XYZ file of C-alpha atoms in Angstrom:
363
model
C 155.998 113.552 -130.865
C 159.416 113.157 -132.900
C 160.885 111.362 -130.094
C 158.122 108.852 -129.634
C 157.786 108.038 -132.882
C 161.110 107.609 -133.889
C 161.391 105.282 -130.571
C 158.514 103.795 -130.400
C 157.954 103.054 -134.095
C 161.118 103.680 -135.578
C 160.115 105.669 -138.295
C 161.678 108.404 -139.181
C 160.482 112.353 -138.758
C 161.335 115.731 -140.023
C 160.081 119.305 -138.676
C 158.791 121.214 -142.311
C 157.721 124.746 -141.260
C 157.483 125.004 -137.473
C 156.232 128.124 -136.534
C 158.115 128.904 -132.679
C 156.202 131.661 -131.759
C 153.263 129.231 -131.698
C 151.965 127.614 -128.524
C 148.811 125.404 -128.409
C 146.773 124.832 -125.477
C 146.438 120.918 -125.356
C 146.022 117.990 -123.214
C 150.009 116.699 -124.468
C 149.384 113.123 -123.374
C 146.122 111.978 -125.043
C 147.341 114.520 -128.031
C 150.617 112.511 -128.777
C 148.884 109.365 -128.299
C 146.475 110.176 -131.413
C 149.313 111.049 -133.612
C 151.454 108.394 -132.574
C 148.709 106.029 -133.389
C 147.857 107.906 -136.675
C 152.114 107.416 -137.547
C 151.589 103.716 -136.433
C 148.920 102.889 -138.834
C 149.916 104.613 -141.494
C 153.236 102.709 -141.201
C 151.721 99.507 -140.917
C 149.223 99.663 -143.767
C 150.422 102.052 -146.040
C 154.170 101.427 -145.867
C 154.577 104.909 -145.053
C 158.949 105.527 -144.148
C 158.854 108.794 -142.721
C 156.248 111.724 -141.658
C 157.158 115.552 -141.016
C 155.099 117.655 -138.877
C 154.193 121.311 -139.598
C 152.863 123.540 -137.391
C 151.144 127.053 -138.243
C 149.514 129.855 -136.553
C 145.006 130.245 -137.732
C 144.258 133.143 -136.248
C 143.007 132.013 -133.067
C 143.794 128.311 -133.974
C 146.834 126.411 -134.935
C 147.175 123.799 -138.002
C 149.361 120.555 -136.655
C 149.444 118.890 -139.944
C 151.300 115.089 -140.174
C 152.741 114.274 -143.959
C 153.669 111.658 -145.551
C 155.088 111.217 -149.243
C 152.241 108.335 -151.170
C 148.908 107.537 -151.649
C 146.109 108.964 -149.499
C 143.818 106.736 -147.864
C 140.047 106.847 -148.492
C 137.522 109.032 -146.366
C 136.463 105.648 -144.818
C 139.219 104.544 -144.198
C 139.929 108.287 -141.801
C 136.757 107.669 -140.283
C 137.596 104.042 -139.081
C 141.119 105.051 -137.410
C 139.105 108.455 -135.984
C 136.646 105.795 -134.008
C 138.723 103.026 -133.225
C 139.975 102.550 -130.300
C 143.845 103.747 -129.941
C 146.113 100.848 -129.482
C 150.174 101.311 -130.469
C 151.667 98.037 -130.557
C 151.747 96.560 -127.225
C 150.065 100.082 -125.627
C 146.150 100.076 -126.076
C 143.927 103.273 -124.954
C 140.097 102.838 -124.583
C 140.025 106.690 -125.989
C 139.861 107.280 -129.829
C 141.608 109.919 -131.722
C 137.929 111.442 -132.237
C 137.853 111.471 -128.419
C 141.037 113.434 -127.976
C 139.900 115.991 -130.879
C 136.670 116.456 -128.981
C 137.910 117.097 -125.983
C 140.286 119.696 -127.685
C 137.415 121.177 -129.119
C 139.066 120.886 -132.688
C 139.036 119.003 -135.845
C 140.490 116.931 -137.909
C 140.710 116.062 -141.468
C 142.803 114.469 -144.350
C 144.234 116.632 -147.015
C 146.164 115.901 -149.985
C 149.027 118.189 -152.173
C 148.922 116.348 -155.576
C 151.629 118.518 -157.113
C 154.092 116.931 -154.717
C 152.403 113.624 -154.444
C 151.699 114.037 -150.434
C 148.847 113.581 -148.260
C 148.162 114.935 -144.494
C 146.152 115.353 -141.958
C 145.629 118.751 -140.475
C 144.402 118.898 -136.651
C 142.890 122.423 -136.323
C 143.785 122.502 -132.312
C 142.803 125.771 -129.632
C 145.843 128.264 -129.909
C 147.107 129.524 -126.349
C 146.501 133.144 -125.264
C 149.930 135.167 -124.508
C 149.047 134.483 -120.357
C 148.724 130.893 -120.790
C 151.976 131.190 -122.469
C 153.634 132.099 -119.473
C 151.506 129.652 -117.237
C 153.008 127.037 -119.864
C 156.448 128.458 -119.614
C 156.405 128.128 -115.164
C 154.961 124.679 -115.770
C 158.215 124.001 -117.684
C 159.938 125.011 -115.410
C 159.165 122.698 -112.416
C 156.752 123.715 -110.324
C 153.967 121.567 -110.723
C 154.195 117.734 -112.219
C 152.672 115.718 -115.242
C 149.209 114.466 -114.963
C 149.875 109.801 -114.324
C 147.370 107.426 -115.498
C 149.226 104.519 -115.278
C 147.395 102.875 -112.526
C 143.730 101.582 -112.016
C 142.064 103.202 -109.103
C 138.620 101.578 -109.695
C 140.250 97.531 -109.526
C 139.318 97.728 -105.909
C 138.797 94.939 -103.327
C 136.287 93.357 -102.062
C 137.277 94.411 -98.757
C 136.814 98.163 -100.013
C 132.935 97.741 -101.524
C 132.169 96.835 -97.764
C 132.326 100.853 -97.897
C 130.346 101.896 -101.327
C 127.313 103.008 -99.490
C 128.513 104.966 -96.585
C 127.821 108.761 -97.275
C 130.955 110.601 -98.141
C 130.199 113.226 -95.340
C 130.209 110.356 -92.945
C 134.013 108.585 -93.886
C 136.913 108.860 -92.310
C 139.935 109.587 -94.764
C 143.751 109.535 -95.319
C 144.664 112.512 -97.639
C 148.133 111.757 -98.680
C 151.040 113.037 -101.353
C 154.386 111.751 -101.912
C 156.939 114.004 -103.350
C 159.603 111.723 -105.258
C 162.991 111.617 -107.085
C 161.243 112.101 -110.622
C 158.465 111.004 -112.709
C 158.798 108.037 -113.540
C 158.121 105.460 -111.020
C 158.179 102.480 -113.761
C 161.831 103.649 -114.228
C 163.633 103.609 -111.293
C 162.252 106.837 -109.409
C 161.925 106.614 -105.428
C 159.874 108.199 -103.235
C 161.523 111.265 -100.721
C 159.079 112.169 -98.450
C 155.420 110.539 -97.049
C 152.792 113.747 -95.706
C 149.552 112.699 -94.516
C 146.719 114.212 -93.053
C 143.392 112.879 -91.785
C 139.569 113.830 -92.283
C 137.115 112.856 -90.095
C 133.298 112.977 -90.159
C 133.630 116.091 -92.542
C 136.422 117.830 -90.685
C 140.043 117.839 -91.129
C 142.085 116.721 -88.146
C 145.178 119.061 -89.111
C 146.824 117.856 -85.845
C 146.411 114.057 -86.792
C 149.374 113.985 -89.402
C 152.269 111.594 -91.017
C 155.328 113.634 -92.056
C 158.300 111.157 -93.203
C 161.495 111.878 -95.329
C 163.092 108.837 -96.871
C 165.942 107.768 -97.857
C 165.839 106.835 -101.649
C 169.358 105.408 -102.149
C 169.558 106.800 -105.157
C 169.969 110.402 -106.712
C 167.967 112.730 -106.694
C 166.592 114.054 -110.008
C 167.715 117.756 -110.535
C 164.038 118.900 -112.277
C 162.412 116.914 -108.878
C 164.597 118.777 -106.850
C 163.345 122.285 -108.068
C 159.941 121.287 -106.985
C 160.387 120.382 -103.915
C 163.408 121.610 -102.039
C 164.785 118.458 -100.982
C 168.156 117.664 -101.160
C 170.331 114.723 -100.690
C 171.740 116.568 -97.609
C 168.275 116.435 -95.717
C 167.920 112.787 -96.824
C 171.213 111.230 -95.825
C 170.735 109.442 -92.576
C 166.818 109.123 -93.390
C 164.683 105.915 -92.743
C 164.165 103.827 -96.227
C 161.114 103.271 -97.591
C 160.930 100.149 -96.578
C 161.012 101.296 -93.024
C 158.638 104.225 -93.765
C 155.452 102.188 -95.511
C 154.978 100.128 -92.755
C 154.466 103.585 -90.323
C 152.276 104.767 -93.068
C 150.146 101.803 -93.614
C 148.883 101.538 -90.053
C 148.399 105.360 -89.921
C 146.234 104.549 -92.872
C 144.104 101.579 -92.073
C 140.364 101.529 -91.814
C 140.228 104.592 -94.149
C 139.352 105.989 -97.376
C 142.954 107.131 -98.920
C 142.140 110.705 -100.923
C 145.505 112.287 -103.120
C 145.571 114.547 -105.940
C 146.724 112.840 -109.232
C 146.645 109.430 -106.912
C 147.274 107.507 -109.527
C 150.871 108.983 -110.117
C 151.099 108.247 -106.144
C 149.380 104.878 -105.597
C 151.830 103.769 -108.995
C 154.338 104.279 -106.430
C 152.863 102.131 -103.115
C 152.266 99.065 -105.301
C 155.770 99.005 -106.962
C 157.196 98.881 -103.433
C 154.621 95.923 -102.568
C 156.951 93.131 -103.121
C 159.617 94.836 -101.064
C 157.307 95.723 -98.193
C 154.973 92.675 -98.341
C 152.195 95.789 -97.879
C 149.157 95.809 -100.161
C 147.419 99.673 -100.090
C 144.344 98.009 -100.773
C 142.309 100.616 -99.732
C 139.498 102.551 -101.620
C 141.013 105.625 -103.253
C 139.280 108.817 -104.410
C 141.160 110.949 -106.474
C 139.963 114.601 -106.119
C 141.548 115.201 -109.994
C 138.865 112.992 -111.265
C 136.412 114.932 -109.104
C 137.052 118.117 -110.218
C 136.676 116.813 -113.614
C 133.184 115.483 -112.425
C 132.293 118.945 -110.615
C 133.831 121.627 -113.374
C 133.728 119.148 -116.345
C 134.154 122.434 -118.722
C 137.692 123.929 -117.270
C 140.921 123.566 -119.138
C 142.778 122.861 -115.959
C 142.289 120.601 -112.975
C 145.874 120.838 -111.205
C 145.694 121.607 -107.366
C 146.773 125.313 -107.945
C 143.904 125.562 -110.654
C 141.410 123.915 -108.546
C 142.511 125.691 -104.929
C 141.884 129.094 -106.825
C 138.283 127.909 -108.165
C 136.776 126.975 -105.050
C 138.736 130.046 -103.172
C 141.243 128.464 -101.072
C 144.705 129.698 -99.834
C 147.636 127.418 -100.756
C 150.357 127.492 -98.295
C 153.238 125.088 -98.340
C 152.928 123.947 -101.686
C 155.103 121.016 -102.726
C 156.285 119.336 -99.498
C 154.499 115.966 -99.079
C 152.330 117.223 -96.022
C 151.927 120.578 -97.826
C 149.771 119.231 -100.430
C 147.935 116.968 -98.601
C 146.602 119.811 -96.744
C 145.634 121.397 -99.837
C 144.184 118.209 -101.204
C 142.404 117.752 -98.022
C 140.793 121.037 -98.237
C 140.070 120.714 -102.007
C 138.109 117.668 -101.357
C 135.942 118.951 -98.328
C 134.990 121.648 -100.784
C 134.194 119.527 -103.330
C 131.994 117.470 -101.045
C 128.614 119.666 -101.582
C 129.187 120.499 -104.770
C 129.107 116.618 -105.871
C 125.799 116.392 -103.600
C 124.213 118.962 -105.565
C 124.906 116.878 -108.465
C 123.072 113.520 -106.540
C 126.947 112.461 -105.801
C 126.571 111.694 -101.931
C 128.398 107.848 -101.528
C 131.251 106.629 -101.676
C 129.926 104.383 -104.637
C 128.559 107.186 -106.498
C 132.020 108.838 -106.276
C 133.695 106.065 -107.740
C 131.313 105.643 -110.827
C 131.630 109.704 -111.429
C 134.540 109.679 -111.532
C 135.368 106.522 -113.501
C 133.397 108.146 -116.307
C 135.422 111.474 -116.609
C 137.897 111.589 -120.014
C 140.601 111.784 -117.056
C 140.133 108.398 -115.760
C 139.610 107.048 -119.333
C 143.737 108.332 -120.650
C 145.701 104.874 -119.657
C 149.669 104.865 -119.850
């Protein structure tokens, strides 16, 4: 939250009585968001020049309290940045910061310490349980990667509502996953390594498959590489990716594409249109969102999470083909249990899913 702030904003921040043996169990995205926004405002109407952030064990709750040194705004004043849609200079978010307390099952309120002439707002947020501390603590370390909103599944093309009716059970599919140099695809960051895997009339075709390094020409992230095992060694010599997508594509036409997280993967595809002169213009079902539509109550809807829910076996996590096994299986699972819930085309799928908080967080 410092970092952002101070780069985003430029205003200044101090820690004031962080607590370190305190962990929160939050959604860290849509949770920075709201205070960034809350910093933003309060710097741009208030003429606020610097906030500090405590943080203090409740009991079974934590206090993340923002300060600021001056006047304190009035209670309708809180309740008009709570319901407004989030929007941080040239960054906009159709979530509000009530939405992101809501979903954190917490609260939020303004507070003021007269004595010392300050004012904050406390965010009463879920604390984490010692286990999920050391869930938290792997996911640190690299073995699983952010959730990516940064591209819109549901601007589809005409071409791909030729499909909205056709009963899930009845598509045929490309389950992909692309494991990549880092995070950031905006940035600079390459795909490594193309695994795809096909689904046909409700049955997954493990022997029709797409399994392609690539050649980034760049380095290779050292946090990426603890993922997924690849190293520059296996790449050198590999095809580019400009030789790769074309393969890809025609293994993919004339089907529904299916990844886990696909907008972190699809980000990637269309930043290599120009390049390629491909469009992925294919329908896309993400089986994140679905889980979200199926088990709209769990804390976690990563691929390890949901594998474990429905009683699956991972095996061969985190190579590109690996995971789009997994995903594969995941969403063949996932197929009855969105049936029981009227979910049965491809249409209602789409609209689900486009309704879940998950599809609503935009980068």
């Amino acid at each position: 939250a410092q970092r952002r702030i101070e780069k985003k904003l430029g205003l200044p921040t101090k820690l004031e009585d962080v607590d370190p043996e305190v962990w929160v169990k939050v959604d860290s995205f849509s949770l920075l968001q709201a205070i960034s926004y809350l910093a933003s405002r309060l710097s741009d109407e208030f003429e606020v020049r610097e906030v500090r952030f405590r943080l203090t064990a409740a009991g079974r709750l934590v206090h993340l309290d923002l300060i600021w040194s001056g006047q304190a705004m009035s209670t309708e004043t809180v309740m008009s940045w709570e319901l407004e849609p989030m929007k941080i200079e040239d960054e906009s978010s159709p979530l509000t910061v009530r939405d992101v307390i809501d979903r954190h099952d917490g609260e939020m309120w303004l507070e003021r310490e007269k004595v010392r002439h300050r004012a904050f707002f406390r965010i009463l947020l879920p604390a984490a349980t010692p286990q999920e501390q050391a869930e938290a603590e792997t996911y640190l370390r690299g073995e699983s990667r952010p959730e990516y909103y940064d591209f819109d599944l549901f601007a589809w093309s005409e071409k791909s509502h030729a499909l909205d009716d056709r009963l899930l059970s009845e598509l045929s599919y490309t389950v992909f996953d692309t494991e990549t140099t880092g995070l950031n695809p905006s940035q600079g960051d390459e795909i490594i390594q193309v695994g795809a895997t096909r689904i046909l009339n409700g049955k997954l075709l493990r022997a029709e498959s797409f399994e392609q390094l690539v050649d980034p020409e760049r380095p290779l992230a050292p946090e990426s590489a603890k993922i997924h095992g690849i190293t520059s060694e296996m790449l050198r010599g590999q095809p580019t990716i400009d030789k790769v997508l074309p393969a890809f594509h025609a293994f993919a036409a004339d089907t529904v594409l299916i990844a886990h997280n696909a907008a972190f993967d699809m980000r990637f595809l269309q930043l290599k249109e120009e390049q390629t002169g491909l469009r992925f213009d294919h329908p896309v079902i993400d089986t994140l969102l679905l889980s979200a539509v199926v088990h709209p109550n769990q804390e976690s809807h990563r691929l390890e999470a949901i594998a474990e829910r429905l009683g699956l076996t991972i095996v061969g996590r985190h190579t590109a083909l690996g995971d789009a096994i997994v995903t594969a299986e995941v969403f063949l699972k996932l197929i009855p249990l969105l049936a029981e819930k009227g979910i049965r085309t491809l249409r209602d799928a789409r609209e689900a899913a486009e309704k879940t908080y998950y599809a609503r967080v935009k980068y």
